[in-house]
mmCIF file of C-alpha atoms in Angstrom:
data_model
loop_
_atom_site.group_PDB
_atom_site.id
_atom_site.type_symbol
_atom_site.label_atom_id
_atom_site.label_comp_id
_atom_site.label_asym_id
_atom_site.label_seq_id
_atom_site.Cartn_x
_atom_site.Cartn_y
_atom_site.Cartn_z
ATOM 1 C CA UNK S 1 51.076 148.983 -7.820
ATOM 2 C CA UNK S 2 49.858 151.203 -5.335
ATOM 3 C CA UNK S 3 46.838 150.727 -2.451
ATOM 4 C CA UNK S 4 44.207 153.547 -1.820
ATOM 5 C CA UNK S 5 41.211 154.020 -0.098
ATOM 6 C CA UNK S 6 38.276 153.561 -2.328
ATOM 7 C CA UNK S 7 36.476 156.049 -4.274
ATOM 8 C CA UNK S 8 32.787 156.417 -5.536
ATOM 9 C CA UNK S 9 34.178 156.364 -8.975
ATOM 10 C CA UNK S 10 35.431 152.896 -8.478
ATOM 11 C CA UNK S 11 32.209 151.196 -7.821
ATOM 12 C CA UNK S 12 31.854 150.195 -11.594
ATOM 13 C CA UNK S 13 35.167 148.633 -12.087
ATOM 14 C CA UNK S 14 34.842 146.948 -8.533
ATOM 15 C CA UNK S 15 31.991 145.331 -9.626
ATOM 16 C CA UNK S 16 32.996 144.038 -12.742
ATOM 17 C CA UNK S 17 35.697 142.541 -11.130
ATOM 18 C CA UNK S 18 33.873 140.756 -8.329
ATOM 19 C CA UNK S 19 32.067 139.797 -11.228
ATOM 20 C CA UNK S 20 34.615 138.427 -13.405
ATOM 21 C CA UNK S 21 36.545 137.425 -10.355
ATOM 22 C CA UNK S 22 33.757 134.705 -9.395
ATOM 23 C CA UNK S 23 33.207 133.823 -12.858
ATOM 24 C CA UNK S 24 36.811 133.067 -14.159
ATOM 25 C CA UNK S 25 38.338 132.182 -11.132
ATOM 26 C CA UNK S 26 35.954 130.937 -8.236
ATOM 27 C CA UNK S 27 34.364 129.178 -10.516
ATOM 28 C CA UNK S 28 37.434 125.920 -10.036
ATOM 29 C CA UNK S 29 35.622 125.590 -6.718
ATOM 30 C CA UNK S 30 31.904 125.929 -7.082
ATOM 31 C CA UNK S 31 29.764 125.373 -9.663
ATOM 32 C CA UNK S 32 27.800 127.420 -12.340
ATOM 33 C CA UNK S 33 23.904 127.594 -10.162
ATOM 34 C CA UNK S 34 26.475 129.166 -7.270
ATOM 35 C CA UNK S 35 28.575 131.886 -9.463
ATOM 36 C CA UNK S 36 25.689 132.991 -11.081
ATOM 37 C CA UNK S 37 23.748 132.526 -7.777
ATOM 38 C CA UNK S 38 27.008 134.719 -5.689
ATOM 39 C CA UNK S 39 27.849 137.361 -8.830
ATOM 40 C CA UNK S 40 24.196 137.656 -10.874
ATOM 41 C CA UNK S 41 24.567 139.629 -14.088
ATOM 42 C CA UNK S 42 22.371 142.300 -12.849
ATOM 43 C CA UNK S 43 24.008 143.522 -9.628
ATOM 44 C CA UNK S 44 23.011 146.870 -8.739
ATOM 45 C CA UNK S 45 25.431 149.462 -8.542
ATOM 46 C CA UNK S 46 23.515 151.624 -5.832
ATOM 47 C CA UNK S 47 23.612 149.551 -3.542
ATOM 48 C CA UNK S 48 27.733 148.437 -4.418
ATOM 49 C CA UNK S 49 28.237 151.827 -3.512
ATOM 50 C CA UNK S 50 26.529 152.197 -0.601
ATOM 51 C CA UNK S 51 28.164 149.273 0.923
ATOM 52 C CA UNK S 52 31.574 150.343 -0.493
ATOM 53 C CA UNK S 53 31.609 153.434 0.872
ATOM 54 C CA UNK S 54 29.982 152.445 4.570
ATOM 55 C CA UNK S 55 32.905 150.289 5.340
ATOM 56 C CA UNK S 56 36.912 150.640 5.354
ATOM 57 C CA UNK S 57 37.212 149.968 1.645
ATOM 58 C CA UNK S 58 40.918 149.605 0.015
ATOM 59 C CA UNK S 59 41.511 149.404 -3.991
ATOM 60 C CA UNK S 60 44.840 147.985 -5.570
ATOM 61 C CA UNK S 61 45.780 149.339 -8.487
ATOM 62 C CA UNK S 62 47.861 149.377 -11.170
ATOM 63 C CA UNK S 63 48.007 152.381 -13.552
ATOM 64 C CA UNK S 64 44.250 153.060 -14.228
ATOM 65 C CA UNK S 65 43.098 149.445 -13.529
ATOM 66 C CA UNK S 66 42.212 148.119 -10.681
ATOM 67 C CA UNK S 67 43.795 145.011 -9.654
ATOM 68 C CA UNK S 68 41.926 144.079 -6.401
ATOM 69 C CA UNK S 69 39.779 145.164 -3.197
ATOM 70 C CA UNK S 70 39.123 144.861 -0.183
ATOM 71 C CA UNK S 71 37.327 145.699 2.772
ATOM 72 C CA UNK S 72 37.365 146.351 7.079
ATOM 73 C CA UNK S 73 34.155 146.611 8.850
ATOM 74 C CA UNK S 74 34.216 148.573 12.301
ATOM 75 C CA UNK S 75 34.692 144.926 13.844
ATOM 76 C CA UNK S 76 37.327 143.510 12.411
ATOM 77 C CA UNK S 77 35.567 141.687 9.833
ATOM 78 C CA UNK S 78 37.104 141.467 6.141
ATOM 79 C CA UNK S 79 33.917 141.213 4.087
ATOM 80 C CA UNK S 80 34.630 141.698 0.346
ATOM 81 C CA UNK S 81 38.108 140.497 -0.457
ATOM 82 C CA UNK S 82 38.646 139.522 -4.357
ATOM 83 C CA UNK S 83 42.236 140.033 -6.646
ATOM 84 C CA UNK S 84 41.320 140.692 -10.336
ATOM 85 C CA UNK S 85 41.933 137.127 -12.249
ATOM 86 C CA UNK S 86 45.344 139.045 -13.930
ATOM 87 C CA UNK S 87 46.599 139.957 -11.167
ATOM 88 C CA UNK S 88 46.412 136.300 -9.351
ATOM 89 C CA UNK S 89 49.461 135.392 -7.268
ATOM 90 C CA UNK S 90 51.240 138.510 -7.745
ATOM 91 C CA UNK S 91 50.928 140.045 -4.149
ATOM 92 C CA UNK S 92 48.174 142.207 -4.646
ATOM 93 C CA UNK S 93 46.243 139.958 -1.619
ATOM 94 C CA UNK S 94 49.091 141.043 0.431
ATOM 95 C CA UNK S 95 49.513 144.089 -0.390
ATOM 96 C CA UNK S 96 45.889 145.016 0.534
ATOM 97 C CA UNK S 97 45.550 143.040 3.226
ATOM 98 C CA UNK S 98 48.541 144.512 5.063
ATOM 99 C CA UNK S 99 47.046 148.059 4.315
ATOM 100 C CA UNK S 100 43.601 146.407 5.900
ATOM 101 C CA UNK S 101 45.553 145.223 9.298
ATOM 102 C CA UNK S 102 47.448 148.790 9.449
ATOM 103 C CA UNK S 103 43.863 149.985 9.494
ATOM 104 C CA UNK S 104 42.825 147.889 11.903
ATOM 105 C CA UNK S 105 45.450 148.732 14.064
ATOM 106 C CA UNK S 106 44.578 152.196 13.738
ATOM 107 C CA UNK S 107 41.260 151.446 14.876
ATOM 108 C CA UNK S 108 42.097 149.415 18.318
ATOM 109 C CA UNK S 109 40.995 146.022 16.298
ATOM 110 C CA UNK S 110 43.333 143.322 17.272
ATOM 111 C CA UNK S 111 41.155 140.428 15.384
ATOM 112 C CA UNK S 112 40.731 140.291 12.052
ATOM 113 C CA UNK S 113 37.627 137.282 10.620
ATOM 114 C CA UNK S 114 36.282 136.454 7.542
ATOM 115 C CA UNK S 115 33.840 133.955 5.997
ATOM 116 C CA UNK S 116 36.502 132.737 3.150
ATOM 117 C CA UNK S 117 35.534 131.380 -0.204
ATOM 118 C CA UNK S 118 36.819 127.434 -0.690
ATOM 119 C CA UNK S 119 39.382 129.538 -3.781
ATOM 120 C CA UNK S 120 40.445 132.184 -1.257
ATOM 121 C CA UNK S 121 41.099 129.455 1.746
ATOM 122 C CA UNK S 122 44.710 128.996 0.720
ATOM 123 C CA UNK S 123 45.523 132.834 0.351
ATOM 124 C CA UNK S 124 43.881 133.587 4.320
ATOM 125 C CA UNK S 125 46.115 130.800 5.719
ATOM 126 C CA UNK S 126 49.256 131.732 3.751
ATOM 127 C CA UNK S 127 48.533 134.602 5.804
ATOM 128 C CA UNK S 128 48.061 133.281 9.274
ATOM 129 C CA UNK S 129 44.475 132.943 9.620
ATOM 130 C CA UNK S 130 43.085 130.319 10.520
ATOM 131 C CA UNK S 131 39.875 127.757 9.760
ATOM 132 C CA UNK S 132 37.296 128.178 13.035
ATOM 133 C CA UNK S 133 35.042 126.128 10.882
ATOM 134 C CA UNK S 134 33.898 125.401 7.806
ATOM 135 C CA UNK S 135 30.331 126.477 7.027
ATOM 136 C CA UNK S 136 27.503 126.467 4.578
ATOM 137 C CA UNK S 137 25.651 129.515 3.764
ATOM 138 C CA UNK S 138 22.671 130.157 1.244
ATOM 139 C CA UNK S 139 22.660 133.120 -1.501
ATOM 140 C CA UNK S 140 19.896 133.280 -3.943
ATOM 141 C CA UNK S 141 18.572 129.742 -3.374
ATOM 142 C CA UNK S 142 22.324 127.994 -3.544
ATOM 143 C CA UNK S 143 23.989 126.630 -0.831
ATOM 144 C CA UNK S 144 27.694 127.442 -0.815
ATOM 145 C CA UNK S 145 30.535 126.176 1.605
ATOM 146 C CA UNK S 146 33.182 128.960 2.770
ATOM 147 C CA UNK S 147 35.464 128.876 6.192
ATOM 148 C CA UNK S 148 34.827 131.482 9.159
ATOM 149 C CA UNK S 149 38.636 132.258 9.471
ATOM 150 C CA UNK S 150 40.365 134.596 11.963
ATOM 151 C CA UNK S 151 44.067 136.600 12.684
ATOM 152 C CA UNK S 152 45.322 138.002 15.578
ATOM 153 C CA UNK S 153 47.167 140.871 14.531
#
């Protein structure tokens, strides 16, 4: 398993699986009107790309799959942040985010946040963030709960 910076090429794979990533495994915590509402069928690539590639984007990956991904905004925020359902509980989390603190680091950023999913909650504190407060946000006419967590690093 190695962790890289992201490349355009990527973008379909990293789509499919934040796709199959809500669908298989988020999908314990919310229900079906929120998946589909969070990872629609017809996301458009485009615009994965352009986000992908504005922000500090890392890929897991294991041979020619790609196992996870994640991502560092300018402010310390971890936006994207999804493990392939096969590669669960393996330390593929870890392993990206300690490539996404060294980053951070890099960058002066001693505060990592993120708006964590109710599945991902767990995985954020087993790595020392910590619940500010729980939320609800809409997407696509749903209303789904996540946690504004943060890290000092």
């Amino acid at each position: 398993m190695r962790v890289r910076t992201y490349e355009i090429g990527d973008t379909q794979q990293i789509v499919q699986l934040f796709y199959d990533t809500i669908h298989e495994v988020n999908i314990r915590d919310y229900t079906q009107a929120q998946v589909d509402a969070w990872a629609p069928a017809d996301m458009d690539i485009e615009s994965w790309t352009k986000s992908l590639s504005s922000k500090f984007t890392f890929v897991a990956e294991e041979g020619d799959k790609i196992a996870g991904f994640g991502e560092l905004e300018a402010s310390g925020h971890i936006d994207c942040f999804f493990c392939h359902q096969h590669f669960q509980r393996q330390g593929v989390g870890w392993l990206i985010l300690k490539q996404i603190e060294s980053k951070a680091q890099d960058l002066g950023i001693n505060k990592l946040f993120a708006e964590a999913s109710i599945t991902a909650r767990p995985f954020f504190e087993s790595q020392g963030f910590i619940v500010i407060r729980k939320q609800e946000v809409e997407c696509r006419g749903q209303k789904l709960i996540n946690f504004v967590m943060e890290k000092n690093i």
